[in-house]
Coordinates of C-alpha atoms in Angstrom, one line a residue:
Chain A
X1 CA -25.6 -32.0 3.7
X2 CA -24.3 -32.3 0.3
X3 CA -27.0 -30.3 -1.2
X4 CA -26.4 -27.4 1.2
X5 CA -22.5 -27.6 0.7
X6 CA -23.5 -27.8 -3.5
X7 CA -25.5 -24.0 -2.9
X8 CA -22.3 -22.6 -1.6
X9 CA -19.8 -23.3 -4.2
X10 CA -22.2 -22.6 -6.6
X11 CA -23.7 -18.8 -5.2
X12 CA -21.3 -16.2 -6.6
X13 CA -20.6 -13.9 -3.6
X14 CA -19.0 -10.5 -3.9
X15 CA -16.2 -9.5 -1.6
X16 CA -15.3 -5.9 -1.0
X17 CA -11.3 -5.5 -0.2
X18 CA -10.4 -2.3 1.2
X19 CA -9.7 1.0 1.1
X20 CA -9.1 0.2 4.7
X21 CA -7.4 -3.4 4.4
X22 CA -3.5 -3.7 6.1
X23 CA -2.9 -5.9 2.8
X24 CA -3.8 -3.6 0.4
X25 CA -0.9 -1.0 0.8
X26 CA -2.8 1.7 1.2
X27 CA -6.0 2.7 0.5
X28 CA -6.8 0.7 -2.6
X29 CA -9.9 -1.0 -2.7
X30 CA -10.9 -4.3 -4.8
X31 CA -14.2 -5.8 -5.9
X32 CA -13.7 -9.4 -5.8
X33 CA -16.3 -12.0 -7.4
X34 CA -15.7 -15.6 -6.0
X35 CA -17.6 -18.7 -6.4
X36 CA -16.8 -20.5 -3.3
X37 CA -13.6 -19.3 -2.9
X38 CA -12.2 -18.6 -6.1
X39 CA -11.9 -15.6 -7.8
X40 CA -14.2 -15.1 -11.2
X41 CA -13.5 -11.4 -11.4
X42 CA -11.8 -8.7 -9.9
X43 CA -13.3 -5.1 -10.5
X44 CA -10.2 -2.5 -8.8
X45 CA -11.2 1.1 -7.6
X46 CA -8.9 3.9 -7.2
X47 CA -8.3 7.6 -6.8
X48 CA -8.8 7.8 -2.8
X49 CA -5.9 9.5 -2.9
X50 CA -6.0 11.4 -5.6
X51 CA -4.7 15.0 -4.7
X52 CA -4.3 16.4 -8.3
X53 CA -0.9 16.5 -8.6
X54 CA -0.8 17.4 -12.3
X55 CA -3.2 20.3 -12.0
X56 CA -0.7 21.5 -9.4
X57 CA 2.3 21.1 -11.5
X58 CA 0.3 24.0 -13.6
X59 CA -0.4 26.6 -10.6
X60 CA 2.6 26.7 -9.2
X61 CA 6.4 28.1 -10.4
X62 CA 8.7 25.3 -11.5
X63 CA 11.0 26.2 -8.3
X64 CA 7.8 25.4 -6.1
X65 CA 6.4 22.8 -7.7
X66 CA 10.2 20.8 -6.4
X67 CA 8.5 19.6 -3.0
X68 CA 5.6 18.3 -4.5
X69 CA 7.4 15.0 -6.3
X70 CA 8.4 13.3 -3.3
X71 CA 4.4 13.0 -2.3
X72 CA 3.6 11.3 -5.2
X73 CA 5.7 7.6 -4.2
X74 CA 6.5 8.3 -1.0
X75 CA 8.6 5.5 0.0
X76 CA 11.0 6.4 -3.2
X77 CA 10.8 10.3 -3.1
X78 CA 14.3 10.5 -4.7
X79 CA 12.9 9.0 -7.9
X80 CA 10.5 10.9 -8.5
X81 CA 12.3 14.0 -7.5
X82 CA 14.8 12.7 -10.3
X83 CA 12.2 12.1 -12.9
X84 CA 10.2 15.5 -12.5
X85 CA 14.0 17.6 -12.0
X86 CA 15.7 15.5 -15.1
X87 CA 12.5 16.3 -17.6
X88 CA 12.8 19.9 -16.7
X89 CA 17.0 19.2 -17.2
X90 CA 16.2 18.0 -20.4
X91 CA 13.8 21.0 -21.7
X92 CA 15.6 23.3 -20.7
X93 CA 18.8 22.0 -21.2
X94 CA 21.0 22.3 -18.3
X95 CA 23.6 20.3 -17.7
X96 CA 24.4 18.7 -14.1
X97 CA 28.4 18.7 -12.9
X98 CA 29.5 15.4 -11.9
X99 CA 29.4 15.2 -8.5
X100 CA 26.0 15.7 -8.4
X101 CA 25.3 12.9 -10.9
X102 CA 27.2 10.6 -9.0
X103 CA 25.7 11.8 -5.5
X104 CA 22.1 11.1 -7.3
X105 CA 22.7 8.0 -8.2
X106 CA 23.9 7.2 -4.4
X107 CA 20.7 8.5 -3.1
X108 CA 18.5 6.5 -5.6
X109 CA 20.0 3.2 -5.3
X110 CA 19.9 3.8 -1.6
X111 CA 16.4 4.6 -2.2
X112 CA 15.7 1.9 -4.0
X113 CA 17.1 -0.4 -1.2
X114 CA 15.1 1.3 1.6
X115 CA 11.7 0.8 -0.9
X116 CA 12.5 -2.9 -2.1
X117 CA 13.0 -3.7 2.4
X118 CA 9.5 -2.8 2.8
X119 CA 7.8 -4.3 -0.3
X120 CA 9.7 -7.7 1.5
X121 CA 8.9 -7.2 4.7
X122 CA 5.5 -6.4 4.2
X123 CA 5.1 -8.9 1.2
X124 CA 6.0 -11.9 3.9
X125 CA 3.8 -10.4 6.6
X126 CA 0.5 -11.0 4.0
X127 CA 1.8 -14.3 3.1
X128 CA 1.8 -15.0 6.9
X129 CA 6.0 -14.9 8.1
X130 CA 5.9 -11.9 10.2
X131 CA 9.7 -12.2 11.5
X132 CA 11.4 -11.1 8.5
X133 CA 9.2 -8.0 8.7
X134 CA 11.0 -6.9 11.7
X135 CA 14.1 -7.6 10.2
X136 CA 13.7 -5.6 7.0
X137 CA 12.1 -2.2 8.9
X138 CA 15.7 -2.2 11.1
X139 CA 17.5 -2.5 8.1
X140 CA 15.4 0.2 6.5
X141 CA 15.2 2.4 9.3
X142 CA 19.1 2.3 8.8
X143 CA 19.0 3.7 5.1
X144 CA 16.3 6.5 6.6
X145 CA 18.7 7.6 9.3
X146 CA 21.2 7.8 6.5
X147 CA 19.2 9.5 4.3
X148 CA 18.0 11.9 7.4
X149 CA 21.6 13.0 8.2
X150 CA 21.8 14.0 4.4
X151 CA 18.8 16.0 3.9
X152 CA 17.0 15.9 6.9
X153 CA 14.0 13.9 6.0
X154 CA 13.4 10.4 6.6
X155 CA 10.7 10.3 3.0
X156 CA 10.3 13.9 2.0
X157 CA 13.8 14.4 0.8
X158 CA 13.6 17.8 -1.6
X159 CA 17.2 17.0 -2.2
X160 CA 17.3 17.1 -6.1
X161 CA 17.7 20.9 -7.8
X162 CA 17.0 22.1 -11.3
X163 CA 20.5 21.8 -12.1
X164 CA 21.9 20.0 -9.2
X165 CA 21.6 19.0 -5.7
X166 CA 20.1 21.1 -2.5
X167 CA 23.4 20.5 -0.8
X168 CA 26.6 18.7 -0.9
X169 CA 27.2 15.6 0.9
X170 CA 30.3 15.4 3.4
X171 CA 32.9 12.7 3.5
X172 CA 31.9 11.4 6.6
X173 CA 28.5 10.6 5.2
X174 CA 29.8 9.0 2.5
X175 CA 32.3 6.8 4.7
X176 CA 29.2 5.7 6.4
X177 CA 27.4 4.8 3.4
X178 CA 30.3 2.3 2.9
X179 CA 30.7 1.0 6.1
X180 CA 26.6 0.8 5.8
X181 CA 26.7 -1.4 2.1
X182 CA 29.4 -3.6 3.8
X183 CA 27.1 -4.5 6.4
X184 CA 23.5 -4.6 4.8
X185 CA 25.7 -7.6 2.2
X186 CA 25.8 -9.5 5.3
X187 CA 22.1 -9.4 6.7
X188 CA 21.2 -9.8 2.9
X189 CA 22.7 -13.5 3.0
X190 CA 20.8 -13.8 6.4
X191 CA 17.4 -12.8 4.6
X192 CA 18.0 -15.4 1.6
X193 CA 19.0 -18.1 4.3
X194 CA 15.5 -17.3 6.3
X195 CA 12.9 -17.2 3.5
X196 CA 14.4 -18.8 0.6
X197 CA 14.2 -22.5 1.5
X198 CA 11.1 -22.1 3.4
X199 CA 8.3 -24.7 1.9
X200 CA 5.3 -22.5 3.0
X201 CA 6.3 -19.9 1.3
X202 CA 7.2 -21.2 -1.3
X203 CA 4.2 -23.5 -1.7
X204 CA 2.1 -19.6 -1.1
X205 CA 4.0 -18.3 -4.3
X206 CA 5.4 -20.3 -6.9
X207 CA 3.2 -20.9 -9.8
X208 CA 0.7 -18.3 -8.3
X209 CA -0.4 -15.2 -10.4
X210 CA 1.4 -15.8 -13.7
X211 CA 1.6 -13.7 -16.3
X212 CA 3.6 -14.2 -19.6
X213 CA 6.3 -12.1 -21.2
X214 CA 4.0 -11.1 -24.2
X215 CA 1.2 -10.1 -22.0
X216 CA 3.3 -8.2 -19.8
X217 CA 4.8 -6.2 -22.9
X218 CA 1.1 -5.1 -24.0
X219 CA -0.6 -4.9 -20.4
X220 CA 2.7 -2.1 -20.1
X221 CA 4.2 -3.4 -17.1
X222 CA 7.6 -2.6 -16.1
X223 CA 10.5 -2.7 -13.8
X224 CA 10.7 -6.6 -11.5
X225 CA 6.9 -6.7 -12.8
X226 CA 8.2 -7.6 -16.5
X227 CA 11.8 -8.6 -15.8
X228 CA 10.2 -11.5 -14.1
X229 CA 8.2 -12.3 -16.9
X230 CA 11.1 -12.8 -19.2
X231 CA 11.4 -8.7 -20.2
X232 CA 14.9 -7.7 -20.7
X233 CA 14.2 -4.3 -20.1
X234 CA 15.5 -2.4 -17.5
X235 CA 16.1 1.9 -18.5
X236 CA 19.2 2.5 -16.6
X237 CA 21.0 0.6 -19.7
X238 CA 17.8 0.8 -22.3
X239 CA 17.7 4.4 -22.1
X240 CA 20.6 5.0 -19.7
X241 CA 20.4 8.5 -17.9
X242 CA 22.6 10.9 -15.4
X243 CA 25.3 9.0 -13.9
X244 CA 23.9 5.4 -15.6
X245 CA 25.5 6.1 -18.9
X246 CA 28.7 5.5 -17.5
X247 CA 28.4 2.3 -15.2
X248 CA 27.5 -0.9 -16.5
X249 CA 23.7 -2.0 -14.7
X250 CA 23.0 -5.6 -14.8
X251 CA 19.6 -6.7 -15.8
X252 CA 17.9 -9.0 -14.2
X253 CA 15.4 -11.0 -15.5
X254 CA 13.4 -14.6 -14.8
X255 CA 11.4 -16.4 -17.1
X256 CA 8.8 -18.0 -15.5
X257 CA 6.5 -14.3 -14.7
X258 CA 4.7 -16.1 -10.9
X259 CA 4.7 -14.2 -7.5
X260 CA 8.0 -16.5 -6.6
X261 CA 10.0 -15.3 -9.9
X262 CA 8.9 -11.3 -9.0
X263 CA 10.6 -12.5 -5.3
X264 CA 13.7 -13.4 -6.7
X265 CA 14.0 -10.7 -9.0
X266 CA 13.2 -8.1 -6.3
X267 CA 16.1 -9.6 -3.8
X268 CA 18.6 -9.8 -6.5
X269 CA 18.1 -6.2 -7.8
X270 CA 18.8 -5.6 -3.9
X271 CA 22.2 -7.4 -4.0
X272 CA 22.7 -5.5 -7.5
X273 CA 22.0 -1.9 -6.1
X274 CA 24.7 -2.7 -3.0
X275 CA 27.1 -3.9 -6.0
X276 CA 26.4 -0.1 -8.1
X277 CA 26.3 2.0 -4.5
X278 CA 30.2 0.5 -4.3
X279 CA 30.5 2.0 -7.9
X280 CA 29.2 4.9 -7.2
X281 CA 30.8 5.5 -3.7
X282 CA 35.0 4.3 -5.1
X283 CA 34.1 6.8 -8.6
X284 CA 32.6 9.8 -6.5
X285 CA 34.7 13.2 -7.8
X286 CA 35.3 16.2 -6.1
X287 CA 33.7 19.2 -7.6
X288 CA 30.5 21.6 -7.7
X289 CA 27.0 20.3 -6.8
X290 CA 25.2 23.2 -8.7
X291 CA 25.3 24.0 -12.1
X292 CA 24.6 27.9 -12.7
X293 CA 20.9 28.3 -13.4
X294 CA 18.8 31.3 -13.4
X295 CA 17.0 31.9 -9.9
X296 CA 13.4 32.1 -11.5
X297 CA 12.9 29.0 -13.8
X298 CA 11.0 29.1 -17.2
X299 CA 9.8 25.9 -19.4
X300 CA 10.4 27.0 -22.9
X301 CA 8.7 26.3 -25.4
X302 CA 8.3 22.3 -26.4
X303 CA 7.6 19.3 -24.5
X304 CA 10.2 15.9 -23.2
X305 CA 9.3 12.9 -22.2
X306 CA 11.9 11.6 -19.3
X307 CA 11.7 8.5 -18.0
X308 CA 13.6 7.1 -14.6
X309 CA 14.3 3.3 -13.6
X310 CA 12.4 3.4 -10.2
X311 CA 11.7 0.2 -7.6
X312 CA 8.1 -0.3 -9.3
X313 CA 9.3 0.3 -13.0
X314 CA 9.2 3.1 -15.5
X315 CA 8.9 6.5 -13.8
X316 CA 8.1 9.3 -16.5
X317 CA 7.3 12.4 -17.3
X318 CA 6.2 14.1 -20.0
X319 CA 6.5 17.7 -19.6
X320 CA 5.6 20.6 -22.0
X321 CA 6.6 24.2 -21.2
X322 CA 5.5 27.1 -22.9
X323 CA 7.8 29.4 -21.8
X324 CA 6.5 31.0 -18.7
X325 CA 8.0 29.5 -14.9
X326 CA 5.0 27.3 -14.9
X327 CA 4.4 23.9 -16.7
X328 CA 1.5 24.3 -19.3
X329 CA 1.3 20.7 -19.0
X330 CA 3.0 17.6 -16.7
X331 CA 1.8 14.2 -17.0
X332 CA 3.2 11.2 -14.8
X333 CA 3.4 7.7 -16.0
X334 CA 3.2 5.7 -12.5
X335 CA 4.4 2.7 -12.9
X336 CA 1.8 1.0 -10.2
X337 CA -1.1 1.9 -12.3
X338 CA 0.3 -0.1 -15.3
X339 CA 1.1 -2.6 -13.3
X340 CA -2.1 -2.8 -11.8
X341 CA -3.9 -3.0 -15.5
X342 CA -2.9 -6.7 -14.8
X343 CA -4.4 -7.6 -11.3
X344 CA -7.8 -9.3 -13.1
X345 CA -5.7 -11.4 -15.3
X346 CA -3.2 -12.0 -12.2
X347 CA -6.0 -12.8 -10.0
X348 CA -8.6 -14.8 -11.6
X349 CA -8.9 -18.7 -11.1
X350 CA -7.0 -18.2 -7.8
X351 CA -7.7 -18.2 -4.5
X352 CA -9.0 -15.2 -2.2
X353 CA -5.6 -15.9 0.0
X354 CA -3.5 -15.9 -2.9
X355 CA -5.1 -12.6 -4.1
X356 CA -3.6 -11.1 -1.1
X357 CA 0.3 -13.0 -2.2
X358 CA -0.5 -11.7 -5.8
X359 CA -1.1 -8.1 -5.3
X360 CA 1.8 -8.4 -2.4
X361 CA 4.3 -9.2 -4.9
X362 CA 2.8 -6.1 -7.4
X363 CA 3.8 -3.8 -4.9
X364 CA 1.9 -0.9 -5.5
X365 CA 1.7 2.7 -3.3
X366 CA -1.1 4.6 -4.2
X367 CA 0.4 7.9 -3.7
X368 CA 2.0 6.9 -6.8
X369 CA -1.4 5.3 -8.5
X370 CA -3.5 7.9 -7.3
X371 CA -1.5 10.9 -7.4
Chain B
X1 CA 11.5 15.2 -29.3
X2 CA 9.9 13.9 -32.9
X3 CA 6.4 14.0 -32.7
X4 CA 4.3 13.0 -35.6
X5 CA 1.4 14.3 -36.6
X6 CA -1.3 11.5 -37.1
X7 CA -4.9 12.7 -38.5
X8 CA -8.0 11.4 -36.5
X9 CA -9.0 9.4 -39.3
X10 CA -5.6 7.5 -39.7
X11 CA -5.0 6.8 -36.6
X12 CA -6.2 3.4 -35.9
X13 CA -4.7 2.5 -39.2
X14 CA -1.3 3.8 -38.2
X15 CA -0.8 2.3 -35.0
X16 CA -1.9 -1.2 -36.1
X17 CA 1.0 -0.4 -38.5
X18 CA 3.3 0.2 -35.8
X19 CA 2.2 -2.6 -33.8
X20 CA 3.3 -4.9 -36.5
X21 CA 6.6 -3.3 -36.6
X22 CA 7.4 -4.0 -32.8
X23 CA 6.1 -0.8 -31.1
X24 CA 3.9 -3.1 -28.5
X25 CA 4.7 -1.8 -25.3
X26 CA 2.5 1.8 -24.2
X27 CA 5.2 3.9 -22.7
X28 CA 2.4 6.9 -22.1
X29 CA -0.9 7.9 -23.4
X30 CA -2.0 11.6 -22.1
X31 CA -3.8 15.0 -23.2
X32 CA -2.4 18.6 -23.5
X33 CA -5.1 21.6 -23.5
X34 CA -4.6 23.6 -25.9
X35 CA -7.6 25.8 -25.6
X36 CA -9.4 25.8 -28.9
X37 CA -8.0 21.8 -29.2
X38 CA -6.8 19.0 -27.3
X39 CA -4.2 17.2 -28.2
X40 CA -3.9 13.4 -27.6
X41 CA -0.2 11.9 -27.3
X42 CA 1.1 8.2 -27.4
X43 CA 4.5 7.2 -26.8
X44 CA 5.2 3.8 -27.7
X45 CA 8.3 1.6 -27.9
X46 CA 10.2 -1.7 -29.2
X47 CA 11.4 -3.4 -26.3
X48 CA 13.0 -6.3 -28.7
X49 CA 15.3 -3.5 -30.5
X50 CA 16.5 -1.2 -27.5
X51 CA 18.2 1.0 -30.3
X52 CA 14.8 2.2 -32.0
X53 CA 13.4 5.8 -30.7
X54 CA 10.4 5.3 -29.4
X55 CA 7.1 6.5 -31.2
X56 CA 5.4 9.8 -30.4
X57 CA 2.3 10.2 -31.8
X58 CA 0.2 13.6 -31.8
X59 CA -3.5 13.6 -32.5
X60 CA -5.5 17.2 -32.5
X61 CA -9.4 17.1 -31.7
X62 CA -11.5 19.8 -31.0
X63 CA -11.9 20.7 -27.3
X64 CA -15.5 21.1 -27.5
X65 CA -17.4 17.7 -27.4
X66 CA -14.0 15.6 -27.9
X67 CA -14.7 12.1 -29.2
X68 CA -11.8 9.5 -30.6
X69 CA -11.6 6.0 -30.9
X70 CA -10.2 3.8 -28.0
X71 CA -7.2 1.9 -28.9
X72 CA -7.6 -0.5 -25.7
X73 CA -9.0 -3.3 -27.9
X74 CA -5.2 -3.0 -29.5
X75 CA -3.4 -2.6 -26.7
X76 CA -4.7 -3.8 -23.3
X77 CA -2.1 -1.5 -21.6
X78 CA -4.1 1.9 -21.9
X79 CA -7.0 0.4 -20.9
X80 CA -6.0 2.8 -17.5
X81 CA -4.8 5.8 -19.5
X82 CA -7.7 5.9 -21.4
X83 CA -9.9 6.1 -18.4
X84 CA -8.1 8.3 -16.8
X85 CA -7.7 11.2 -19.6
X86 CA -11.8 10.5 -20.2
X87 CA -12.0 11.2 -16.1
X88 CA -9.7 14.5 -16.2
X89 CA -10.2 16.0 -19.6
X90 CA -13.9 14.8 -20.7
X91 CA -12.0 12.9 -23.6
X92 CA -15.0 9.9 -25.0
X93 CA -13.3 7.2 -26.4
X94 CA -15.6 5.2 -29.2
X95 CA -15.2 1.4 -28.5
X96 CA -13.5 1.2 -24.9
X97 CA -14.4 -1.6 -23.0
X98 CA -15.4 0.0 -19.4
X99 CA -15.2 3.8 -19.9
X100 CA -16.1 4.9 -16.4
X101 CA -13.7 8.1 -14.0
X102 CA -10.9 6.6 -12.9
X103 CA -9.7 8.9 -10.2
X104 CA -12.4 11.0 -9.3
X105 CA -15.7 10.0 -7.3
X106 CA -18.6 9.0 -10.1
X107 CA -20.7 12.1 -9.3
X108 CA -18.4 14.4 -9.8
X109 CA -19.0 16.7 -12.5
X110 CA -16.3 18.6 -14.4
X111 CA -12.6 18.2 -15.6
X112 CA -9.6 19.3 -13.7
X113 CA -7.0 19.0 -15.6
X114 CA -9.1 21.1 -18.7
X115 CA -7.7 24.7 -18.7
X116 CA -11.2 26.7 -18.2
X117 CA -11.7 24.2 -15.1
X118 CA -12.8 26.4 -11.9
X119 CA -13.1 24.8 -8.5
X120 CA -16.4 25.7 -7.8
X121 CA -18.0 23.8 -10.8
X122 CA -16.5 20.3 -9.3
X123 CA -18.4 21.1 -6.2
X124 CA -15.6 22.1 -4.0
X125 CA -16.2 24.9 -2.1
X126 CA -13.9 27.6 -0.2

């Protein structure tokens, strides 16, 4: 008996995660080596949804290229719409009235609500709580339908113009929003009171899948990846942009970089968003949403990089024009794929089942890593 | 935007030198075709001194045959980047640790995102 049990722990066996896995977040697919059931290596595999969406940015007009950025993260469309429409802002130089500033920064924090509801919901279903996954997708459906009546999309927004916003937003909407960040404080407390204090999951996550602050600097991880980990960083007041440079954005940070520290971080950069959408919603002027720009777009010559604060961290682009309406040249930085530079170091010397708490906690969307 | 023009040669040299100075975290690492030459850029950046610009640094190679050292064994964070400009510009990087497509399936042949890049040669049809 012991002998046989000895030639089990001791045979390295490979196990083949995905592309079709529910805890995988899409189609992402992961090579694990274990011996017996820990994890010696970790080889990932990407691209299975790779739909070239920086060849693209070079066939078509910079006008018809604006649908394309809500495909690449799909669950924060706004943000990527934002980082593709600010770096053409910034080459060509136009400037954006306020209104629209302030209504962008509505949208993305409300954005970044609806994306952080289902990283949690769907973080505690791998880790085996499936209640508070029902509780998050009512909340979220919330910010959708609020997000519908403004531009008529629940994740495909196209909201965001070269030089403004598709549309204005009406008063009504915005009284909703209020009455919406009013109510969405109250079931916050109600998710903190459910998971918080509960020993499973917190015996599934703390002290699981560290990584240290200098190691998260060099891997390049960003956004509630590196804050956890200790990394002040956070670009809305690093390198503040549109209406960020005039509201104060607290970063927040823990020390310790496990699975439990990138919980907290994620729930209180929640509570933090409700605090800015108050900001944003008691500060928002009257005025234009559309700045005058020419009908037909043209990149001139030059190239910007312009980076965005999104839910999974530094959203860029680096753009170069060459003065003709298309892009000779548009380059994403994803922030997933960084993040997921650290997975072997995350996952190795743990178990399978924390693998599945550890990658949970990246949250990654491969329309985003694959693009 | 400052970029700075770094010679092939110096360029492993250089960003060591930077590295010392504080610029440890890879903000982006990517390739512009520029026909005759491809041009390498890497942005990098101080997170310990929030008021230092970050670092853009330009490197020209030839387009045909393009060949430059990795800098993965200095920083672990383009490990990715690297792949993925060898996967969609044909860029070989001397010294990377696991230089294999990133995005694309392993038998394709071809690379996109290279300006004479036709459909047809990566096997797609129609």
């Amino acid at each position: 008996m012991i002998a046989e049990r000895d030639s089990i722990t001791q045979e390295e066996l490979v196990l083949n995660l995905g592309p079709q896995h529910p805890s995988t977040h899409g189609v992402f697919r992961m090579v694990l080596d274990l011996r017996g059931e820990t994890i010696v290596g970790v080889t990932p595999h990407m691209g299975y949804l790779h739909r070239g969406f920086e060849k693209l940015a070079e066939r078509r007009t910079a006008v018809q290229y604006q649908p394309y950025p809500d495909r690449w993260d799909y669950l924060a469309a706004m943000f990527d719409e934002m980082a593709y429409i600010g770096a053409g802002e910034a080459l060509i130089g136009i400037e954006v009235p306020p209104r629209a500033e302030w209504l962008r920064g509505i949208v993305m924090e409300l954005n970044r609500l609806s994306s952080h509801l289902l990283w949690l919901g769907t973080f505690l279903l791998d880790v085996g709580a499936l209640s508070p996954f029902l509780y998050t997708f009512r909340e979220r459906e919330m910010i959708l339908d609020l997000l519908m009546e403004l531009t008529g999309a629940r994740l495909t927004y196209s909201y965001l113009r070269f030089g403004g916003l598709a549309h204005d937003a009406e008063d009504l909407w915005l009284k909703k929003v209020k009455a919406g960040v009013r109510y969405f404080r109250r079931r916050f407390r109600e998710y903190r009171d459910l998971i918080d204090e509960n020993e499973i999951f917190r015996r599934r996550v703390q002290n699981i899948g560290v990584i240290d602050r200098d190691r998260a600097i060099r891997y390049g991880l960003s956004g509630p990846m590196a804050r956890a980990s200790g990394v002040a960083w956070d670009l809305r007041r690093g390198r503040p942009y549109g209406i960020y440079r005039q509201v104060e954005v607290p970063v927040i940070t823990r020390e310790k970089g496990d699975t439990w520290s990138r919980y907290e971080v994620r729930m209180d950069e929640m509570e933090a968003s409700l605090g800015l959408l108050d900001v944003f919603l008691d500060s928002v002027e009257a005025g234009p949403v559309m700045a005058k720009v020419p009908k037909n777009i043209k990149f001139p010559d030059g190239e910007t990089y312009f980076s965005v604060e999104g839910p999974r961290g530094e959203l860029g682009v680096y753009l170069v024009g060459d003065g003709t309406a298309h892009a000779k040249r548009m380059k994403i930085r994803p922030p997933s794929l960084f993040n997921l530079q650290a997975l072997s170091h995350l996952l190795v010397g743990h178990m399978v089942s924390d693998a599945v708490a550890i990658l949970g906690s990246v949250d990654i969307v491969l329309g985003e890593v694959d693009r | 935007m400052k970029k700075e023009v770094v010679p092939v040669g110096e360029l492993l040299e250089r960003v060591q030198d930077y590295l010392e100075q504080g610029y440890t975290f890879p903000v982006v690492h990517t390739a512009v075709d520029h026909g005759e030459s491809l041009e390498l850029i890497y942005v990098l950046r101080d997170l310990e001194n929030p008021g230092r610009e970050e670092r853009i640094l330009s490197v020209q190679i030839s387009s045909d045959n393009p060949t430059l050292p990795s800098l993965t064994p200095l920083i672990p964070g383009l490990i990715f980047q690297e792949r993925e400009v060898y996967d969609l510009f044909g860029v070989t990087y001397q010294g990377h640790p696991d230089l294999r497509r990133l995005l694309l399936p392993d038998d394709f042949s071809g690379h996109p995102l290279r300006k004479h890049y036709t459909a047809t040669e990566g096997g797609i049809v129609g």
